Coordinates of C-alpha atoms and ligand atoms in Angstrom, one line a residue:
M249 CA -1.6 -30.0 -10.0
S250 CA -4.2 -29.1 -7.4
D251 CA -7.3 -27.1 -8.5
N252 CA -7.4 -25.3 -5.2
A253 CA -7.2 -21.6 -5.9
N254 CA -6.8 -20.8 -2.2
L255 CA -3.7 -18.5 -2.1
F256 CA -2.3 -20.5 0.8
S257 CA -2.4 -23.7 -1.2
L258 CA -0.3 -22.0 -3.9
I259 CA 2.2 -20.9 -1.1
E260 CA 2.3 -24.5 0.1
A261 CA 2.9 -25.8 -3.4
N262 CA 5.8 -23.4 -3.9
S263 CA 7.5 -23.8 -0.5
P264 CA 11.0 -25.0 -0.7
H265 CA 11.7 -28.8 -0.3
Q266 CA 14.0 -27.8 2.6
R267 CA 11.3 -27.0 5.0
D268 CA 13.8 -26.4 7.8
S269 CA 15.3 -23.4 5.9
A270 CA 14.4 -19.9 7.1
C271 CA 11.4 -18.3 5.5
L272 CA 11.5 -15.2 7.7
I273 CA 14.1 -13.8 10.1
T274 CA 13.4 -11.1 12.7
Q275 CA 15.5 -8.0 13.3
Q276 CA 17.1 -9.9 16.3
G277 CA 18.0 -12.8 14.0
V278 CA 15.3 -15.2 15.1
P279 CA 14.5 -17.5 12.2
Y280 CA 11.0 -18.9 11.4
S281 CA 11.4 -21.9 9.1
W282 CA 9.0 -23.0 6.4
N283 CA 8.0 -25.8 8.8
D284 CA 7.2 -23.2 11.5
L285 CA 5.0 -21.4 9.0
H286 CA 3.1 -24.5 8.0
Q287 CA 2.7 -25.8 11.6
A288 CA 1.7 -22.4 13.1
T289 CA -0.8 -21.6 10.4
A290 CA -2.3 -25.1 10.8
K291 CA -2.7 -24.6 14.5
I292 CA -4.4 -21.2 14.1
A293 CA -6.5 -22.5 11.2
H294 CA -7.7 -25.4 13.5
L295 CA -8.6 -22.8 16.2
L296 CA -10.6 -20.7 13.7
T297 CA -12.3 -23.8 12.3
S298 CA -13.2 -25.0 15.8
L299 CA -15.3 -21.8 16.3
N300 CA -17.9 -23.1 13.8
L301 CA -17.9 -19.8 11.9
P302 CA -20.1 -19.4 8.8
K303 CA -18.5 -19.6 5.4
G304 CA -17.0 -16.2 4.5
A305 CA -16.7 -15.1 8.1
R306 CA -14.5 -12.0 8.6
I307 CA -11.5 -12.1 10.9
V308 CA -10.5 -8.6 11.9
S309 CA -6.8 -8.1 12.8
H310 CA -5.9 -5.0 14.9
V311 CA -2.5 -6.0 16.0
E312 CA 1.1 -4.6 15.8
K313 CA 3.4 -6.0 13.1
S314 CA 5.1 -9.3 14.0
P315 CA 5.8 -12.6 12.3
E316 CA 2.8 -14.0 14.2
A317 CA 0.5 -11.3 12.7
L318 CA 1.5 -12.5 9.3
L319 CA 0.9 -16.1 10.4
L320 CA -2.6 -15.1 11.5
Y321 CA -3.2 -13.7 8.0
L322 CA -2.0 -16.9 6.3
A323 CA -4.0 -19.1 8.7
T324 CA -7.1 -17.1 7.9
L325 CA -6.6 -17.8 4.2
R326 CA -5.9 -21.4 4.9
A327 CA -9.1 -21.9 6.9
G328 CA -11.1 -20.2 4.1
F329 CA -12.1 -17.1 6.0
I330 CA -11.8 -13.4 5.1
F331 CA -9.0 -11.4 6.6
V332 CA -9.6 -7.7 7.5
P333 CA -6.4 -5.9 8.6
L334 CA -6.9 -2.6 10.4
N335 CA -4.4 0.0 11.3
T336 CA -3.6 -0.1 15.0
A337 CA -3.7 3.7 15.0
Y338 CA -7.5 3.4 14.7
Q339 CA -9.3 4.4 18.0
S340 CA -12.7 3.6 19.4
A341 CA -15.0 5.6 17.1
E342 CA -13.1 4.3 14.0
M343 CA -13.1 0.7 15.2
R344 CA -16.9 1.0 15.9
Y345 CA -17.4 2.0 12.2
F346 CA -15.2 -0.9 10.9
I347 CA -16.7 -3.5 13.1
E348 CA -20.3 -2.4 12.3
D349 CA -19.4 -2.5 8.6
A350 CA -17.3 -5.7 8.4
Q351 CA -19.5 -7.6 11.0
P352 CA -16.6 -9.9 11.9
S353 CA -17.0 -13.1 13.8
V354 CA -13.5 -12.8 15.3
V355 CA -11.4 -9.8 16.4
V356 CA -7.8 -10.3 17.2
C357 CA -6.2 -7.3 19.0
S358 CA -3.1 -6.3 21.1
P359 CA -3.5 -7.1 24.8
K360 CA -3.2 -3.4 25.6
N361 CA -6.4 -2.7 23.7
F362 CA -8.4 -5.8 24.9
G363 CA -10.4 -3.9 27.5
W364 CA -12.2 -1.4 25.3
L365 CA -12.0 -3.3 22.0
A366 CA -13.5 -6.5 23.3
Q367 CA -16.3 -4.6 24.9
L368 CA -17.0 -2.8 21.7
A369 CA -16.8 -6.0 19.6
F370 CA -19.1 -8.0 21.9
Q371 CA -21.6 -5.1 21.9
L372 CA -21.6 -5.1 18.1
G373 CA -22.3 -8.9 17.9
C374 CA -18.8 -10.3 17.4
E375 CA -18.5 -13.5 19.4
H376 CA -14.8 -14.1 19.7
V377 CA -12.0 -11.7 20.7
F378 CA -8.4 -13.0 21.0
T379 CA -5.2 -11.2 21.8
L380 CA -1.9 -11.4 20.0
D381 CA 1.2 -9.7 21.6
D382 CA 3.9 -8.5 19.1
I383 CA 6.7 -8.9 21.7
L384 CA 5.5 -12.0 23.7
P385 CA 3.2 -13.7 21.2
N386 CA 2.8 -16.8 23.2
Q387 CA 1.2 -14.8 26.0
G388 CA -1.7 -13.8 23.9
S389 CA -4.9 -15.9 24.0
L390 CA -4.7 -16.6 20.2
L391 CA -1.5 -18.6 20.3
Q392 CA -2.2 -20.1 23.8
R393 CA -5.5 -21.6 22.4
A394 CA -3.8 -22.7 19.2
A395 CA -0.7 -24.2 20.7
P396 CA -2.1 -27.7 21.6
L397 CA -3.9 -28.1 18.3
P398 CA -2.5 -30.3 15.4
G399 CA 0.4 -28.9 13.3
D400 CA -1.2 -30.0 10.0
Y401 CA -4.4 -28.9 8.4
P402 CA -6.0 -29.6 5.0
T403 CA -6.1 -26.1 3.4
V404 CA -9.8 -25.3 2.6
H405 CA -10.7 -25.5 -1.0
S406 CA -11.4 -22.0 -2.4
S407 CA -12.4 -20.9 -5.9
A408 CA -10.5 -18.0 -7.5
D409 CA -13.5 -15.8 -7.0
D410 CA -13.8 -16.5 -3.2
I411 CA -13.0 -13.4 -1.2
A412 CA -9.7 -13.7 0.7
S413 CA -9.5 -10.2 2.2
I414 CA -11.3 -7.0 2.7
I415 CA -9.1 -3.9 2.7
Y416 CA -10.5 -0.7 3.9
T417 CA -9.6 2.3 1.7
S418 CA -8.0 5.3 3.3
G419 CA -11.3 7.2 3.1
T420 CA -10.1 10.6 2.3
T421 CA -13.3 11.5 0.4
G422 CA -15.8 10.1 2.8
K423 CA -16.4 6.9 4.7
S424 CA -13.8 4.2 4.2
K425 CA -15.0 1.5 1.9
G426 CA -14.1 -2.2 2.1
A427 CA -12.5 -3.4 -1.1
M428 CA -13.1 -7.2 -1.5
L429 CA -10.1 -9.0 -3.0
S430 CA -10.4 -12.6 -4.1
H431 CA -7.8 -15.4 -4.0
G432 CA -7.6 -15.0 -7.8
N433 CA -7.1 -11.2 -7.6
L434 CA -4.2 -11.7 -5.1
S435 CA -2.5 -14.7 -6.8
S436 CA -2.7 -13.3 -10.3
N437 CA -1.0 -10.1 -9.2
A438 CA 1.7 -11.9 -7.3
H439 CA 2.5 -14.0 -10.3
A440 CA 2.6 -10.9 -12.6
L441 CA 5.0 -9.3 -10.1
Q442 CA 7.2 -12.4 -9.9
T443 CA 7.7 -12.1 -13.6
A444 CA 8.0 -8.3 -13.8
W445 CA 10.5 -8.2 -11.0
Q446 CA 12.3 -11.5 -11.9
W447 CA 11.9 -12.8 -8.4
Q448 CA 14.1 -15.8 -7.5
S449 CA 14.0 -18.2 -4.6
S450 CA 17.4 -16.8 -3.6
D451 CA 16.0 -13.3 -3.2
V452 CA 15.9 -11.9 0.3
L453 CA 13.3 -9.2 0.9
L454 CA 14.0 -6.5 3.6
H455 CA 10.4 -6.0 4.9
C456 CA 9.9 -2.8 6.8
L457 CA 6.3 -1.9 5.7
P458 CA 3.2 -2.2 7.9
L459 CA 1.0 -5.2 7.6
F460 CA -2.4 -3.4 7.5
H461 CA -2.0 -2.1 4.0
V462 CA -1.7 -3.9 0.6
H463 CA 1.9 -2.8 0.1
G464 CA 3.3 -4.5 3.1
L465 CA 0.8 -7.4 3.4
F466 CA 0.1 -8.5 -0.2
I467 CA 2.6 -6.9 -2.6
S468 CA 5.7 -7.7 -0.6
C469 CA 4.8 -10.9 1.2
H470 CA 3.0 -12.7 -1.6
V471 CA 5.8 -12.4 -4.1
A472 CA 8.4 -13.5 -1.6
L473 CA 6.3 -16.5 -0.2
L474 CA 5.2 -17.7 -3.7
S475 CA 8.8 -17.7 -4.7
G476 CA 9.9 -19.7 -1.7
S477 CA 12.3 -16.8 -0.8
R478 CA 13.2 -15.3 2.5
M479 CA 12.1 -12.1 4.3
I480 CA 13.9 -10.1 6.9
F481 CA 11.1 -8.7 9.0
L482 CA 11.5 -5.4 10.8
P483 CA 8.6 -4.3 13.2
K484 CA 8.7 -0.9 11.5
F485 CA 10.8 1.2 9.2
D486 CA 13.9 2.6 10.8
A487 CA 16.4 4.1 8.3
H488 CA 19.4 3.3 10.4
K489 CA 18.4 -0.4 11.0
A490 CA 17.3 -0.8 7.5
L491 CA 20.6 0.4 6.2
A492 CA 22.5 -2.0 8.5
L493 CA 20.5 -4.9 7.1
M494 CA 20.8 -4.0 3.4
N495 CA 23.9 -6.1 2.9
Q496 CA 21.9 -9.3 3.9
S497 CA 19.1 -8.5 1.4
T498 CA 18.5 -8.4 -2.3
V499 CA 15.2 -6.5 -2.6
F500 CA 14.0 -3.5 -0.6
M501 CA 10.4 -2.1 -0.9
G502 CA 9.3 1.2 0.5
V503 CA 7.2 4.3 0.2
P504 CA 8.9 7.4 -1.0
T505 CA 9.4 8.7 2.6
Y506 CA 11.6 5.7 3.4
Y507 CA 13.9 6.7 0.6
V508 CA 14.0 10.3 1.8
R509 CA 14.9 9.0 5.3
L510 CA 17.6 6.7 3.8
L511 CA 19.1 9.7 2.0
E512 CA 19.4 11.5 5.4
Q513 CA 21.6 8.6 6.6
P514 CA 25.3 9.7 6.2
G515 CA 26.2 6.0 5.7
L516 CA 24.1 5.6 2.6
S517 CA 26.5 4.9 -0.3
Q518 CA 27.2 2.1 -2.8
A519 CA 28.9 -0.2 -0.3
P520 CA 26.0 -1.0 2.0
C521 CA 23.7 -1.5 -1.0
R522 CA 25.9 -3.8 -3.0
T523 CA 23.8 -7.0 -2.5
I524 CA 20.5 -5.2 -3.4
R525 CA 19.3 -5.9 -6.9
L526 CA 16.0 -3.9 -6.7
F527 CA 14.9 -0.9 -4.7
I528 CA 11.2 -0.5 -5.3
S529 CA 9.0 2.5 -4.5
G530 CA 5.3 3.1 -4.5
S531 CA 2.1 4.0 -2.7
A532 CA 2.7 7.7 -3.1
P533 CA 4.5 9.9 -5.7
L534 CA 8.3 9.7 -5.8
L535 CA 9.9 13.1 -6.3
T536 CA 12.3 13.0 -9.3
E537 CA 14.7 14.8 -7.0
T538 CA 14.7 11.7 -4.6
F539 CA 15.0 9.4 -7.7
H540 CA 18.2 11.3 -8.9
A541 CA 19.7 11.8 -5.4
F542 CA 19.3 8.0 -4.6
Q543 CA 20.9 7.1 -8.0
Q544 CA 23.8 9.4 -7.3
R545 CA 24.5 8.2 -3.7
T546 CA 24.0 4.4 -4.3
G547 CA 24.3 3.8 -8.0
H548 CA 20.8 2.3 -7.9
T549 CA 17.9 3.4 -10.1
L550 CA 14.7 3.3 -8.0
L551 CA 12.0 1.2 -9.6
E552 CA 8.7 3.0 -9.2
R553 CA 5.4 1.2 -9.5
Y554 CA 1.7 2.1 -9.1
G555 CA -1.1 0.3 -7.4
M556 CA -4.0 0.7 -5.0
S557 CA -6.1 -1.2 -2.5
E558 CA -8.7 -2.2 -5.1
T559 CA -6.2 -3.6 -7.7
N560 CA -2.8 -4.3 -6.1
I561 CA -0.1 -3.3 -8.6
I562 CA -1.2 -2.0 -12.0
C563 CA 2.0 -0.6 -13.5
S564 CA 5.6 -1.0 -12.9
N565 CA 8.9 0.2 -14.3
P566 CA 10.9 -2.8 -15.6
S567 CA 13.5 -4.8 -13.6
Q568 CA 15.4 -5.0 -16.9
G569 CA 15.1 -2.1 -19.2
E570 CA 14.6 1.6 -18.9
R571 CA 13.2 3.0 -15.6
K572 CA 11.9 6.4 -16.4
A573 CA 11.9 9.0 -13.6
G574 CA 8.5 10.5 -12.9
T575 CA 6.7 7.5 -14.5
V576 CA 5.3 4.4 -12.9
G577 CA 6.1 2.2 -15.9
R578 CA 3.9 0.0 -18.1
A579 CA 0.8 -2.1 -17.3
L580 CA 1.7 -5.5 -15.8
A581 CA 1.1 -8.5 -18.0
G582 CA -2.6 -9.4 -18.2
Q583 CA -3.9 -5.9 -17.5
Q584 CA -5.3 -3.2 -19.8
V585 CA -4.7 0.4 -18.8
R586 CA -6.4 3.2 -20.7
I587 CA -6.7 7.0 -20.3
V588 CA -10.0 8.5 -21.0
T589 CA -11.6 12.0 -21.2
D590 CA -14.4 13.1 -18.8
D591 CA -16.9 11.5 -21.2
G592 CA -15.1 8.3 -21.5
Q593 CA -13.4 8.8 -24.9
P594 CA -9.8 7.5 -25.3
C595 CA -7.1 10.1 -24.9
D596 CA -4.1 10.4 -27.3
S597 CA -0.7 9.7 -25.8
G598 CA 0.6 12.6 -23.8
V599 CA -2.9 13.8 -23.0
V600 CA -4.0 13.8 -19.3
G601 CA -7.2 11.9 -18.5
H602 CA -8.7 9.4 -16.1
I603 CA -6.8 6.2 -15.5
E604 CA -9.0 3.1 -15.9
V605 CA -7.9 -0.6 -15.6
K606 CA -9.2 -4.0 -16.3
G607 CA -7.6 -7.3 -15.4
P608 CA -7.6 -10.4 -13.1
N609 CA -6.3 -8.3 -10.3
V610 CA -9.2 -5.9 -10.1
F611 CA -11.3 -6.3 -6.9
K612 CA -14.8 -7.8 -6.7
G613 CA -16.5 -4.7 -5.5
Y614 CA -17.0 -2.8 -2.2
W615 CA -18.2 -4.8 0.7
R616 CA -22.0 -4.3 1.3
N617 CA -22.0 -1.3 -1.0
P618 CA -23.4 -2.2 -4.4
E619 CA -24.1 1.5 -5.3
K620 CA -20.4 2.5 -4.8
T621 CA -19.3 -0.6 -6.7
A622 CA -21.6 0.2 -9.6
L623 CA -20.2 3.8 -9.7
A624 CA -16.6 2.5 -9.7
F625 CA -16.9 0.5 -13.0
T626 CA -17.6 1.6 -16.6
A627 CA -20.2 -0.2 -18.7
D628 CA -17.4 -2.2 -20.4
G629 CA -16.0 -3.4 -17.1
Y630 CA -13.0 -1.1 -16.5
F631 CA -12.3 0.1 -12.9
K632 CA -12.2 3.8 -12.6
T633 CA -9.1 4.3 -10.4
G634 CA -9.9 8.0 -9.6
D635 CA -6.3 8.9 -10.6
L636 CA -5.4 11.2 -13.5
G637 CA -2.5 10.4 -15.8
K638 CA -1.0 10.2 -19.2
L639 CA 0.7 7.5 -21.3
D640 CA 3.8 8.3 -23.3
G641 CA 4.7 6.7 -26.7
D642 CA 6.2 3.7 -25.0
H643 CA 3.1 3.2 -22.9
Y644 CA 4.8 4.4 -19.7
L645 CA 2.3 5.9 -17.3
T646 CA 2.8 9.2 -15.5
I647 CA 0.4 9.9 -12.6
V648 CA -0.7 13.5 -12.4
G649 CA -2.8 13.1 -9.2
R650 CA -6.1 12.1 -7.8
S651 CA -9.1 13.4 -9.9
K652 CA -10.6 14.8 -6.8
D653 CA -7.5 16.9 -6.4
L654 CA -7.9 18.5 -9.8
I655 CA -8.5 22.2 -9.5
I656 CA -11.0 23.9 -11.7
S657 CA -10.4 27.7 -11.6
G658 CA -12.5 30.0 -13.8
G659 CA -13.4 27.0 -16.0
Y660 CA -9.8 25.9 -16.5
N661 CA -8.4 22.6 -15.4
I662 CA -5.2 22.8 -13.3
Y663 CA -3.2 19.7 -12.5
P664 CA -1.6 20.2 -9.1
K665 CA 1.4 18.1 -10.0
E666 CA 2.4 20.4 -12.8
I667 CA 2.6 23.4 -10.4
E668 CA 4.2 21.3 -7.6
L669 CA 7.1 20.2 -9.9
L670 CA 7.8 23.8 -10.8
L671 CA 7.6 25.0 -7.2
D672 CA 9.9 22.1 -6.0
A673 CA 12.5 23.3 -8.5
L674 CA 12.6 26.8 -7.0
P675 CA 15.4 27.8 -4.6
G676 CA 14.5 27.2 -0.9
V677 CA 11.5 25.0 -1.7
V678 CA 11.8 21.4 -0.3
E679 CA 8.4 20.2 -1.3
S680 CA 4.9 21.5 -2.0
A681 CA 1.3 20.6 -2.2
V682 CA -1.0 22.5 -4.5
I683 CA -4.7 22.5 -3.6
G684 CA -7.9 24.2 -4.7
I685 CA -9.7 26.5 -2.2
P686 CA -13.1 28.1 -2.7
H687 CA -13.0 31.5 -4.5
T688 CA -16.0 33.7 -5.1
D689 CA -15.1 34.7 -8.7
F690 CA -13.3 31.6 -10.0
G691 CA -15.1 28.8 -8.1
E692 CA -11.7 27.6 -7.0
A693 CA -8.4 29.3 -6.6
V694 CA -4.9 27.7 -6.6
C695 CA -3.2 27.6 -3.2
A696 CA 0.3 26.4 -2.7
V697 CA 1.4 25.0 0.6
L698 CA 5.2 24.9 0.8
V699 CA 7.9 23.4 3.0
C700 CA 11.1 25.5 2.8
D701 CA 14.6 25.0 4.1
R702 CA 15.3 28.8 4.3
P703 CA 13.3 32.0 4.4
V704 CA 11.7 32.5 0.9
D705 CA 9.9 35.5 -0.5
T706 CA 6.6 34.0 -1.7
D707 CA 5.9 37.2 -3.8
Q708 CA 9.1 36.5 -5.7
L709 CA 8.1 32.9 -6.2
I710 CA 4.8 34.1 -7.8
V711 CA 6.8 36.4 -10.1
T712 CA 9.0 33.5 -11.2
L713 CA 6.0 31.2 -11.7
K714 CA 4.3 33.8 -13.9
T715 CA 7.2 33.5 -16.4
Q716 CA 6.8 29.7 -16.5
V717 CA 3.0 29.0 -16.7
A718 CA -0.3 30.6 -17.7
N719 CA -1.6 33.1 -15.2
F720 CA -4.6 31.0 -14.2
K721 CA -2.3 28.3 -12.9
V722 CA -0.2 30.6 -10.7
P723 CA -1.2 30.2 -7.0
K724 CA -3.3 33.1 -5.7
K725 CA -2.2 32.1 -2.2
M726 CA 1.0 30.7 -0.8
V727 CA 1.6 29.5 2.7
I728 CA 4.7 28.0 4.3
V729 CA 4.3 25.2 6.8
D730 CA 6.9 23.1 8.8
E731 CA 5.8 19.9 7.2
L732 CA 3.0 18.4 5.0
P733 CA 0.5 16.2 6.7
R734 CA 1.0 12.6 5.6
N735 CA -0.7 9.3 6.3
S736 CA 1.2 6.2 7.4
M737 CA 1.9 5.3 3.8
G738 CA 3.5 8.7 3.1
K739 CA 0.6 10.1 1.1
V740 CA 0.1 13.9 1.5
Q741 CA -3.4 14.4 3.0
K742 CA -4.7 17.2 0.8
N743 CA -8.1 16.9 2.3
L744 CA -6.6 18.2 5.6
L745 CA -4.8 21.0 3.8
R746 CA -8.1 22.0 2.0
T747 CA -9.9 22.1 5.3
R748 CA -7.2 24.1 6.9
F749 CA -6.6 26.7 4.2
S750 CA -10.1 27.1 2.7
Ligands
AMP974 P1 -4.0 2.9 -1.5 O1 -5.3 2.3 -1.9 O2 -4.0 3.4 -0.1 O3 -2.9 2.0 -1.8 O4 -3.8 4.2 -2.4 C1 -3.8 4.2 -3.8 C2 -3.4 5.5 -4.4 O5 -2.1 5.8 -4.1 C3 -3.5 5.5 -5.9 O6 -4.8 5.6 -6.4 C4 -2.6 6.6 -6.2 O7 -3.3 7.9 -6.1 C5 -1.5 6.6 -5.1 N1 -0.3 6.0 -5.6 C6 0.1 4.7 -5.5 N2 1.3 4.5 -6.1 C7 1.7 5.7 -6.6 C8 2.8 6.2 -7.3 N3 3.9 5.4 -7.6 N4 2.8 7.5 -7.6 C9 1.8 8.3 -7.3 N5 0.7 7.9 -6.7 C10 0.6 6.6 -6.3

């Protein structure tokens, strides 16, 4: 058994003996074998190594999703460098911030962005900029330069604590921070998920998520690759195409919005989903209404789990056993999850408090930001997730929201989720977001932002709510919008709503 903790060496060790079998298949049915994966990552790793980069050099990836984008990630691990994936939606000012902060040695971008991005990167001291095209990958300079290089490569030796990747947080409360994840963080979580989700080499993952976020890059790919199982790779989520490929897959992972979109497909029923053994949801709250509607249409009980950039997955409902709607399940093996009061005292079961976690999956700190790192941990080494939640008697966790979304009105705490659940159950309301807005008397007042499918009388909604909850929790203001602002992972951007309605 090798003592190399490099995640790629674990993938190598777990690759099937039949290296000519498919590891990944594109939407058009083009197969990439395990041999292809090993050879292509070797070539790219040789190219990176030939640049004489310092140990721990950062490789920024700002490319569209493609099998080659995944190969670039794996090659970076293999060569012992640090992978920094960035959303291609980021424009010049955002990229300036990330490049200044990450100080990469290499930037890989789409050919269409080469002009402005290369100029910016060189100006900020980055020495190498390559291109990678998602449609014609061989036309980009990365693969052109890598193609003649050898197809084998001795994977660099890494310790479990060596940093494998920096993931920038979504930055809704200020500047985005780079969460440093080590090889050990990533592999421990992937192993815990293999067990929790009973992953088999025969599983086929229908992969529709983006590759710049932990959900699509780590949580889905690692568990599949470490199990020697296959992925069907879609460039992006498309409900119609996903549904058509369900019958070739055994596991589907998505954000709640994907399930809402699937439910809009008239063809969604038991038949096209019969080969699927797990539908997994996470990255944003799943409405219980979606959970029940999906169960009714397909016969499948969605498995909801909870994670974040700094930790990967923390809790999951079980693959065998009760999946409780509205909860994200129990802590994964090896992790301790606790709920504490504002002053750090343990909360009883059923009582809402701050969610804190400790375990081998918890990140090494924020890149070049020791102050924020220190603030993120308790004296006894728990990471403060910034989420609020409660544990039930069976240790299933329910997330109530981000602590920064907590509303304090006239000295009372109001958990937006409690009001959102009540609003969502009222006739005509499709979904809601409850936020705090400044109020001269109360400090903050409750404001409800609603999406409705028919005209509703908001005064009447307020009257109904008054019969259901204490007066201080009833919204002082209600507004109706066409849709809630969401980021690419389906999270409602309450910061935008607060700015708009304050
Ligand atoms: P990110 O770091 O972008 O993955 O965002 C992590 C945050 O997403 C968590 O701190 C939670 O606030 C939220 N989140 C993730 N999974 C869930 C879930 N199943 N239910 C509710 N919120 C979730």
